[in-house]
Amino acid sequence: MSIIRALETSDIRFPTSTSLDGSDAMNLDPDYSAAYVRVLTDADDGLEGHGFVFTIGRGNDVQVAAIEALCSHLVGRNAEDLLAHMGATWRELVWDSQLRWLGPEKGVMHMAIGAVVNALWDLKAKRAGLPLWQLLGRMSPEEIVELVDFRYLTDAITPDEALDILRAAVPGRAEREAELLATGYPAYTTTPGWLGYSDEKLVRLAKEAVADGYGMIKLKVGGSVDDDIRRMRLAREAVGPDIRIGTDANQRWGVDEAIEWMSRLAEFDVAWIEEPTSPDDLLAHAAIARGVAPIPVATGEHMSNRIMFKQFLQADALQVLQIDASRVAGVNENVAILLLAAKFGVPVCPHAGGVGLCEAVQHLSMFDYVAVTATHDDRVIEFVDHLHEHFVTPVDMRNGCYIAPTAPGNGMEMHAASRAEYAFGT
Amino acid sequence: MSIIRALETSDIRFPTSTSLDGSDAMNLDPDYSAAYVRVLTDADDGLEGHGFVFTIGRGNDVQVAAIEALCSHLVGRNAEDLLAHMGATWRELVWDSQLRWLGPEKGVMHMAIGAVVNALWDLKAKRAGLPLWQLLGRMSPEEIVELVDFRYLTDAITPDEALDILRAAVPGRAEREAELLATGYPAYTTTPGWLGYSDEKLVRLAKEAVADGYGMIKLKVGGSVDDDIRRMRLAREAVGPDIRIGTDANQRWGVDEAIEWMSRLAEFDVAWIEEPTSPDDLLAHAAIARGVAPIPVATGEHMSNRIMFKQFLQADALQVLQIDASRVAGVNENVAILLLAAKFGVPVCPHAGGVGLCEAVQHLSMFDYVAVTATHDDRVIEFVDHLHEHFVTPVDMRNGCYIAPTAPGNGMEMHAASRAEYAFGT
C-alpha cells in the first residue's frame, strides 16, 4: 500500500507573447503557461503523476490556487484505492458539494480537477508500464463505462448504449494498436496560420507543412475580412487544391457576422470554421452551421463540460468536435465526450498546441481509434510546432502523423529543468 | 481626481453547516461564505466600495485569489474615469485576453470580476449619495444601454430594442420609486423549506411565514420522493390553499426523473420547480418544461453568464428567471439579463439568501421595476432570514415585502466586526 503524500504545484509561464506565436483575433499576446501539479506518493518506485492546466498567462496563479484546494481530498489517501477506482475518484472530486458552487463543472475549479485527475491517470499508467492510450485501450468495455458519470447524459446516451459502442470495437484492437505504433494518427498543423505572422512567413510555413506531409493546415481569421481574404488566397496558392485549409475565428463573431464573413471566404474551399462565436452559445452555433453549410462548424476547446458537448451534438451545432486535454475534468470526462461523439457519428479532431497539449491529447484520439470508433477517417489531431522540447516524451511527428508514444504515462511530464527555468516570479 | 490605491480582500466563512441552515438535495452541509473585496481610494471622503462573491465554504480562498488577480487592472487607476464609464470598465475586465482563457465568462474568474464590478458600483452609488437601485433607476435609457455588452446578444436583443424597452418605462419612474419606498417589492421565503429541518420545524416556520405576510414559500425537494410528498402535504395544510408553494431540486435530476418526480407532487399546486437539472442544460430544461407544464420551470442562480440566459429564453427553457447578485459579472451583466427577460416577457424572481444576497439583489429588482418593466406582477424576490445582522444596511422586511433601502451603496457592505470575527483561518 502507498499513500499520497503531496500535491506539488508550480506556476510555469513561457514568454511567448514576444514572438506572437499563438496570436489570434481574440488572444493578442498569449504567454503560454501551465498550472502544473505533481502527485507524490510514499512508494519506493519513484513514480510521480504529472498533470497541468494550460492557460495563456495572467491568472495562472489562480489556477494553481484551485489545484491546491484539492489537496485535502487526496493527501493521506491510499493511492491504490484511488487509482483502482478512477470513476469513483472522479465523482468524489467533481461532486464535492462546497467546491461545486464555484462552477458547477466549469472554469477554474473544474479545470483544476482535470489537472489532478490527469495526474492520477499519469501515475496509474506509469505503474502499469503503459502509455495512457494503451492503458485505456486495453480496458474492458465495462471498465471504460465505469469511468463515466452518466448523470445529465442519459437523454443522449445510456450506459448500455456506450457498452454497445465499445463492444463493437473490441475486434481489431490489437491491429489498430500496431498501426498507430507503425504509421501513427493523422495530424493537421496550425503553425503557419497565426494572425501575427507576416504574409511571407505564412507562405513559407504553409509550403513547409505540405513538404512535411500534412494534409491540412489552419489559419486564424476574424481580424479583418480583407486581410483574411488575402491570407486565404496566399495560403491556397501555396498549398495547392488538394490540401485542406481550416479557419479559426476564436469566438470573434455574432451569428450574422459569422455567416456574412464566411460567405466571403467560401471560395477558398474551407475545411471548417472553428469557434465562430461564444463557446457557450449552442443555439448560435446551430444557426451559423445552417447559414454556412456546407462548411462544417468546429468547436470544443473552450467548452466547459460534457453537458455542453451533449447539447451541441443534440442541436447539430457542431460537425467537428474538438476535445482538449486540459479544459474539462480530465481523462474521465473526455472519455464521456468521445462516447457522445461516437453515438452521434461526429468526428473528433482535438485541439492542441499551447504547452504540452499535443503530447497529452494524442492519447485520447488513439484510445478512441483503438477502443471506441475504430476509425480515423475525417479525423485529425491539431499540431503546433513549439515548446515540445520541454517535455520528457515529446511528440514524434512523421509524414504528417502523430506516431504513437510508447513511454509509460499520459505525456504531460515536463522536464524538471524547464519547470525550474520558467517558474513564474522566481 | 482620486486614485484607486488597493483592493483589499478577505476570506469570510460562517459555520452554518452546524445548524443545517441552507441544506438541500445537493448542498448537504454548506458553510455560507464570502470572498470579500473593498475598493479603497486616496480620496478624502472616506468612501469605500464593497463587493463579494457568495460561496458555500471550501474554495472560498480560490475565489479570493481570483479577485486579487484583478488588482493589476485597477490599482493606480483614476477612480473618476472608471466610475464615469462603467460600461467600458466592465469590458476591460471581462475582455482581458489572458484572464478570459480561464472561463471564458464563467466560474471563479467571472465571479471575481462580478465582485469587483459590484464594489465599483457600491463606490459610485455612495459617491452619488444614492442607493444603487435609485442610481440605476435615474439613469437615462441611453446611459443604461451603454452599460451592456451586446456582443453575442444581438440575435435576441439589439441596443435599439433595449432603448425602446427603457424609454417606454420612463413615464411613472418617480411614482414607482415612491411606491417602493412606501410599501416595497414582494418577497417569498425559503426559510421553512430546508431539507435538513424536521417536520415540526417546517410546519412552524411555514405558519410563521403566512403570519408575517408572505404570499409564497418554497421547499427544497429531490432527496426522496416519499419525503417530498409528506413535506409538501404538511406545508400545504399549514399554509392553506391561497399561499403559493415553490419547489427547488437544486440540479438533482435528469429529464425523465424530473418529469416523473414532479408528476407526484403536482397535486399540491406547485408554484414552480426550480433547478430540476444541470444549470448548463437548456435543452433538458426545455424538455422538462414541456413535460411538467403547466408547472413553470425556474432557474438562474447557477447560470454563468448572459449568453446562457439568452439561450434559455430563446428555447423557452425557463418560465421564471432567477438572477443572482454575485454569480455573473456584476451589475452590468445583470442589467443585460433584465433587458433580455423584459424582451421575452419572462418574470424575474431573484435568487437570494446566502450571505448578503438579499441585501444586494433587491436593488436589481427595484431598478427593474422603476426603469425596465414597470411591473412586479408575478415577480417575487427570495428571502431567507439569516445572517442579515452582519450587514450595515440589513434588509427591511414588512408584510412580506422588501422595503426599498435608502442608504447609499449596493447593500453589500458587511460590518467590520463581522468581517474580523468570521475571517477564515485566523
CSV table of N, CA and C in Angstrom, one decimal, chain A residues 79-180:
chain,number,residue,atom,x,y,z
A,79,ALA,N,-3.2,5.4,-2.3
A,79,ALA,CA,-3.1,5.6,-3.8
A,79,ALA,C,-3.7,4.4,-4.6
A,80,GLU,N,-3.5,3.2,-4.1
A,80,GLU,CA,-4.0,2.0,-4.9
A,80,GLU,C,-5.6,2.1,-5.0
A,81,ASP,N,-6.2,2.4,-3.9
A,81,ASP,CA,-7.7,2.6,-3.9
A,81,ASP,C,-8.1,3.6,-4.9
A,82,LEU,N,-7.5,4.8,-4.8
A,82,LEU,CA,-7.9,5.9,-5.7
A,82,LEU,C,-7.7,5.5,-7.2
A,83,LEU,N,-6.6,4.8,-7.5
A,83,LEU,CA,-6.2,4.5,-8.9
A,83,LEU,C,-7.0,3.3,-9.4
A,84,ALA,N,-7.4,2.4,-8.5
A,84,ALA,CA,-8.1,1.3,-8.9
A,84,ALA,C,-9.6,1.6,-9.3
A,85,HIS,N,-10.1,2.7,-8.8
A,85,HIS,CA,-11.5,3.1,-8.9
A,85,HIS,C,-11.5,4.5,-9.4
A,86,MET,N,-11.0,4.7,-10.6
A,86,MET,CA,-10.9,6.1,-11.1
A,86,MET,C,-12.3,6.7,-11.4
A,87,GLY,N,-13.3,5.9,-11.7
A,87,GLY,CA,-14.7,6.5,-11.8
A,87,GLY,C,-15.1,7.1,-10.5
A,88,ALA,N,-14.9,6.4,-9.4
A,88,ALA,CA,-15.3,6.8,-8.1
A,88,ALA,C,-14.5,8.0,-7.7
A,89,THR,N,-13.2,8.0,-8.0
A,89,THR,CA,-12.3,9.1,-7.6
A,89,THR,C,-12.8,10.4,-8.3
A,90,TRP,N,-13.1,10.3,-9.6
A,90,TRP,CA,-13.6,11.4,-10.4
A,90,TRP,C,-14.8,12.0,-9.7
A,91,ARG,N,-15.8,11.1,-9.4
A,91,ARG,CA,-17.0,11.5,-8.8
A,91,ARG,C,-16.8,12.3,-7.5
A,92,GLU,N,-15.9,11.7,-6.7
A,92,GLU,CA,-15.7,12.4,-5.4
A,92,GLU,C,-15.2,13.8,-5.6
A,93,LEU,N,-14.3,14.0,-6.5
A,93,LEU,CA,-13.8,15.4,-6.7
A,93,LEU,C,-14.8,16.3,-7.3
A,94,VAL,N,-15.5,15.8,-8.4
A,94,VAL,CA,-16.4,16.7,-9.1
A,94,VAL,C,-17.7,17.0,-8.3
A,95,TRP,N,-18.0,16.1,-7.4
A,95,TRP,CA,-19.3,16.3,-6.6
A,95,TRP,C,-19.0,16.7,-5.2
A,96,ASP,N,-17.9,17.3,-4.9
A,96,ASP,CA,-17.7,17.9,-3.6
A,96,ASP,C,-18.7,19.1,-3.5
A,97,SER,N,-19.6,19.0,-2.6
A,97,SER,CA,-20.8,19.9,-2.6
A,97,SER,C,-20.4,21.3,-2.4
A,98,GLN,N,-19.3,21.6,-1.7
A,98,GLN,CA,-18.9,23.0,-1.5
A,98,GLN,C,-18.1,23.5,-2.7
A,99,LEU,N,-17.2,22.8,-3.2
A,99,LEU,CA,-16.4,23.3,-4.3
A,99,LEU,C,-17.3,23.4,-5.6
A,100,ARG,N,-18.3,22.6,-5.6
A,100,ARG,CA,-19.2,22.6,-6.8
A,100,ARG,C,-19.9,24.0,-7.0
A,101,TRP,N,-20.1,24.7,-5.9
A,101,TRP,CA,-20.7,26.0,-6.0
A,101,TRP,C,-19.9,26.9,-6.9
A,102,LEU,N,-18.6,26.7,-7.0
A,102,LEU,CA,-17.7,27.6,-7.8
A,102,LEU,C,-17.8,27.3,-9.3
A,103,GLY,N,-18.6,26.4,-9.7
A,103,GLY,CA,-18.8,26.1,-11.1
A,103,GLY,C,-20.3,26.3,-11.4
A,104,PRO,N,-21.1,25.2,-11.3
A,104,PRO,CA,-20.6,23.9,-11.2
A,104,PRO,C,-20.0,23.4,-12.5
A,105,GLU,N,-18.9,22.6,-12.4
A,105,GLU,CA,-18.3,21.9,-13.6
A,105,GLU,C,-18.0,22.9,-14.7
A,106,LYS,N,-17.3,23.9,-14.3
A,106,LYS,CA,-16.8,24.9,-15.3
A,106,LYS,C,-15.8,25.8,-14.8
A,107,GLY,N,-14.9,26.3,-15.6
A,107,GLY,CA,-14.0,27.3,-15.2
A,107,GLY,C,-12.8,26.8,-14.4
A,108,VAL,N,-12.3,27.7,-13.6
A,108,VAL,CA,-11.0,27.4,-12.9
A,108,VAL,C,-11.1,26.1,-12.0
A,109,MET,N,-12.2,26.0,-11.3
A,109,MET,CA,-12.3,24.8,-10.3
A,109,MET,C,-12.4,23.5,-11.1
A,110,HIS,N,-13.1,23.5,-12.2
A,110,HIS,CA,-13.3,22.3,-12.9
A,110,HIS,C,-12.0,21.9,-13.6
A,111,MET,N,-11.3,22.9,-14.2
A,111,MET,CA,-10.0,22.6,-14.8
A,111,MET,C,-9.0,22.1,-13.8
A,112,ALA,N,-9.1,22.6,-12.6
A,112,ALA,CA,-8.1,22.1,-11.5
A,112,ALA,C,-8.4,20.7,-11.3
A,113,ILE,N,-9.6,20.3,-11.2
A,113,ILE,CA,-9.9,18.8,-11.0
A,113,ILE,C,-9.4,18.1,-12.2
A,114,GLY,N,-9.5,18.6,-13.4
A,114,GLY,CA,-8.9,18.0,-14.6
A,114,GLY,C,-7.4,17.7,-14.5
A,115,ALA,N,-6.7,18.7,-14.0
A,115,ALA,CA,-5.2,18.6,-13.8
A,115,ALA,C,-4.9,17.4,-12.8
A,116,VAL,N,-5.7,17.4,-11.7
A,116,VAL,CA,-5.4,16.3,-10.7
A,116,VAL,C,-5.8,15.0,-11.3
A,117,VAL,N,-7.0,14.9,-11.9
A,117,VAL,CA,-7.4,13.6,-12.5
A,117,VAL,C,-6.4,13.1,-13.5
A,118,ASN,N,-5.9,14.0,-14.4
A,118,ASN,CA,-4.9,13.6,-15.4
A,118,ASN,C,-3.6,13.2,-14.7
A,119,ALA,N,-3.2,13.8,-13.6
A,119,ALA,CA,-2.0,13.4,-12.9
A,119,ALA,C,-2.2,12.0,-12.3
A,120,LEU,N,-3.4,11.7,-11.8
A,120,LEU,CA,-3.6,10.4,-11.3
A,120,LEU,C,-3.6,9.4,-12.4
A,121,TRP,N,-4.1,9.7,-13.6
A,121,TRP,CA,-4.0,8.8,-14.7
A,121,TRP,C,-2.6,8.6,-15.1
A,122,ASP,N,-1.8,9.6,-15.1
A,122,ASP,CA,-0.4,9.5,-15.4
A,122,ASP,C,0.3,8.5,-14.5
A,123,LEU,N,0.0,8.6,-13.2
A,123,LEU,CA,0.6,7.7,-12.2
A,123,LEU,C,0.1,6.3,-12.4
A,124,LYS,N,-1.1,6.2,-12.7
A,124,LYS,CA,-1.7,4.8,-13.0
A,124,LYS,C,-1.0,4.2,-14.2
A,125,ALA,N,-0.8,5.0,-15.2
A,125,ALA,CA,-0.2,4.5,-16.5
A,125,ALA,C,1.2,4.1,-16.2
A,126,LYS,N,1.9,5.0,-15.5
A,126,LYS,CA,3.3,4.7,-15.2
A,126,LYS,C,3.5,3.4,-14.4
A,127,ARG,N,2.6,3.2,-13.4
A,127,ARG,CA,2.6,2.0,-12.6
A,127,ARG,C,2.3,0.8,-13.5
A,128,ALA,N,1.5,1.0,-14.5
A,128,ALA,CA,1.1,-0.2,-15.3
A,128,ALA,C,2.2,-0.4,-16.4
A,129,GLY,N,3.1,0.6,-16.5
A,129,GLY,CA,4.2,0.5,-17.5
A,129,GLY,C,3.7,0.7,-19.0
A,130,LEU,N,2.6,1.4,-19.1
A,130,LEU,CA,1.9,1.6,-20.4
A,130,LEU,C,1.7,3.1,-20.7
A,131,PRO,N,1.8,3.5,-22.0
A,131,PRO,CA,1.3,4.8,-22.3
A,131,PRO,C,-0.2,4.9,-22.1
A,132,LEU,N,-0.7,6.0,-21.7
A,132,LEU,CA,-2.2,6.1,-21.4
A,132,LEU,C,-3.1,5.6,-22.4
A,133,TRP,N,-2.8,5.8,-23.7
A,133,TRP,CA,-3.7,5.4,-24.8
A,133,TRP,C,-3.8,3.8,-24.8
A,134,GLN,N,-2.7,3.2,-24.5
A,134,GLN,CA,-2.8,1.7,-24.4
A,134,GLN,C,-3.4,1.2,-23.1
A,135,LEU,N,-3.2,1.9,-22.0
A,135,LEU,CA,-3.8,1.5,-20.8
A,135,LEU,C,-5.3,1.6,-21.0
A,136,LEU,N,-5.8,2.7,-21.5
A,136,LEU,CA,-7.3,2.9,-21.7
A,136,LEU,C,-7.8,1.9,-22.8
A,137,GLY,N,-7.0,1.8,-23.9
A,137,GLY,CA,-7.4,1.0,-25.0
A,137,GLY,C,-7.5,-0.5,-24.7
A,138,ARG,N,-6.9,-0.9,-23.6
A,138,ARG,CA,-6.9,-2.4,-23.2
A,138,ARG,C,-7.9,-2.6,-22.1
A,139,MET,N,-8.6,-1.6,-21.6
A,139,MET,CA,-9.6,-1.8,-20.6
A,139,MET,C,-10.8,-2.5,-21.2
A,140,SER,N,-11.6,-3.2,-20.4
A,140,SER,CA,-12.8,-3.9,-21.0
A,140,SER,C,-13.9,-2.8,-21.2
A,141,PRO,N,-14.8,-3.0,-22.1
A,141,PRO,CA,-15.9,-2.1,-22.2
A,141,PRO,C,-16.6,-1.7,-20.9
A,142,GLU,N,-16.7,-2.7,-20.0
A,142,GLU,CA,-17.4,-2.5,-18.7
A,142,GLU,C,-16.5,-1.6,-17.9
A,143,GLU,N,-15.2,-1.8,-17.9
A,143,GLU,CA,-14.3,-0.9,-17.1
A,143,GLU,C,-14.4,0.5,-17.6
A,144,ILE,N,-14.4,0.7,-18.9
A,144,ILE,CA,-14.5,2.0,-19.5
A,144,ILE,C,-15.8,2.8,-19.2
A,145,VAL,N,-16.9,2.1,-19.3
A,145,VAL,CA,-18.2,2.7,-18.9
A,145,VAL,C,-18.2,3.1,-17.5
A,146,GLU,N,-17.5,2.4,-16.6
A,146,GLU,CA,-17.5,2.7,-15.2
A,146,GLU,C,-16.8,4.0,-14.9
A,147,LEU,N,-15.9,4.4,-15.8
A,147,LEU,CA,-15.2,5.7,-15.7
A,147,LEU,C,-16.1,6.9,-15.8
A,148,VAL,N,-17.2,6.7,-16.5
A,148,VAL,CA,-18.1,7.9,-16.9
A,148,VAL,C,-19.2,8.1,-16.0
A,149,ASP,N,-19.4,9.4,-15.6
A,149,ASP,CA,-20.6,9.8,-14.8
A,149,ASP,C,-21.7,10.1,-15.8
A,150,PHE,N,-22.7,9.3,-15.9
A,150,PHE,CA,-23.8,9.5,-16.8
A,150,PHE,C,-24.9,10.4,-16.3
A,151,ARG,N,-24.7,11.0,-15.1
A,151,ARG,CA,-25.8,12.0,-14.7
A,151,ARG,C,-25.8,13.1,-15.7
A,152,TYR,N,-27.0,13.5,-16.1
A,152,TYR,CA,-27.2,14.6,-17.1
A,152,TYR,C,-26.9,14.1,-18.6
A,153,LEU,N,-26.5,12.9,-18.8
A,153,LEU,CA,-26.2,12.5,-20.1
A,153,LEU,C,-27.2,11.5,-20.7
A,154,THR,N,-28.1,10.9,-19.9
A,154,THR,CA,-28.8,9.7,-20.4
A,154,THR,C,-29.9,10.1,-21.3
A,155,ASP,N,-30.2,11.4,-21.5
A,155,ASP,CA,-31.2,11.7,-22.6
A,155,ASP,C,-30.5,11.7,-23.9
A,156,ALA,N,-29.2,11.5,-23.9
A,156,ALA,CA,-28.4,11.4,-25.2
A,156,ALA,C,-27.7,10.0,-25.3
A,157,ILE,N,-27.2,9.5,-24.3
A,157,ILE,CA,-26.5,8.2,-24.3
A,157,ILE,C,-26.7,7.5,-23.0
A,158,THR,N,-27.0,6.2,-23.0
A,158,THR,CA,-27.1,5.5,-21.8
A,158,THR,C,-25.9,4.6,-21.6
A,159,PRO,N,-25.7,4.1,-20.4
A,159,PRO,CA,-24.5,3.2,-20.2
A,159,PRO,C,-24.6,2.0,-21.1
A,160,ASP,N,-25.8,1.5,-21.4
A,160,ASP,CA,-25.9,0.3,-22.3
A,160,ASP,C,-25.6,0.7,-23.7
A,161,GLU,N,-26.0,1.8,-24.1
A,161,GLU,CA,-25.6,2.3,-25.5
A,161,GLU,C,-24.1,2.4,-25.6
A,162,ALA,N,-23.5,3.0,-24.5
A,162,ALA,CA,-22.0,3.1,-24.5
A,162,ALA,C,-21.3,1.7,-24.6
A,163,LEU,N,-21.9,0.8,-23.8
A,163,LEU,CA,-21.3,-0.6,-23.9
A,163,LEU,C,-21.4,-1.1,-25.3
A,164,ASP,N,-22.5,-0.9,-25.9
A,164,ASP,CA,-22.7,-1.5,-27.3
A,164,ASP,C,-21.6,-0.9,-28.2
A,165,ILE,N,-21.4,0.4,-28.1
A,165,ILE,CA,-20.3,1.1,-29.0
A,165,ILE,C,-19.0,0.5,-28.7
A,166,LEU,N,-18.6,0.3,-27.4
A,166,LEU,CA,-17.3,-0.2,-27.0
A,166,LEU,C,-17.1,-1.7,-27.4
A,167,ARG,N,-18.2,-2.5,-27.2
A,167,ARG,CA,-18.1,-3.9,-27.6
A,167,ARG,C,-17.9,-4.1,-29.1
A,168,ALA,N,-18.6,-3.2,-29.8
A,168,ALA,CA,-18.4,-3.4,-31.3
A,168,ALA,C,-17.0,-3.1,-31.8
A,169,ALA,N,-16.2,-2.4,-30.9
A,169,ALA,CA,-14.9,-2.1,-31.3
A,169,ALA,C,-13.8,-3.0,-30.7
A,170,VAL,N,-14.2,-4.0,-30.0
A,170,VAL,CA,-13.3,-4.9,-29.4
A,170,VAL,C,-12.5,-5.7,-30.5
A,171,PRO,N,-13.2,-6.2,-31.5
A,171,PRO,CA,-12.4,-6.9,-32.5
A,171,PRO,C,-11.5,-5.9,-33.2
A,172,GLY,N,-10.3,-6.3,-33.4
A,172,GLY,CA,-9.3,-5.5,-34.2
A,172,GLY,C,-8.5,-4.5,-33.3
A,173,ARG,N,-8.7,-4.5,-32.0
A,173,ARG,CA,-8.0,-3.6,-31.1
A,173,ARG,C,-6.5,-3.8,-31.3
A,174,ALA,N,-6.0,-5.0,-31.4
A,174,ALA,CA,-4.5,-5.2,-31.4
A,174,ALA,C,-4.0,-4.7,-32.8
A,175,GLU,N,-4.7,-5.0,-33.9
A,175,GLU,CA,-4.3,-4.5,-35.2
A,175,GLU,C,-4.2,-3.0,-35.2
A,176,ARG,N,-5.2,-2.3,-34.6
A,176,ARG,CA,-5.1,-0.9,-34.6
A,176,ARG,C,-4.0,-0.3,-33.7
A,177,GLU,N,-3.7,-1.0,-32.6
A,177,GLU,CA,-2.6,-0.6,-31.8
A,177,GLU,C,-1.3,-0.6,-32.7
A,178,ALA,N,-1.2,-1.7,-33.4
A,178,ALA,CA,0.1,-1.9,-34.2
A,178,ALA,C,0.2,-0.8,-35.3
A,179,GLU,N,-1.0,-0.5,-35.9
A,179,GLU,CA,-1.0,0.5,-36.9
A,179,GLU,C,-0.5,1.9,-36.3
A,180,LEU,N,-1.1,2.2,-35.1
A,180,LEU,CA,-0.7,3.5,-34.5
A,180,LEU,C,0.8,3.6,-34.2
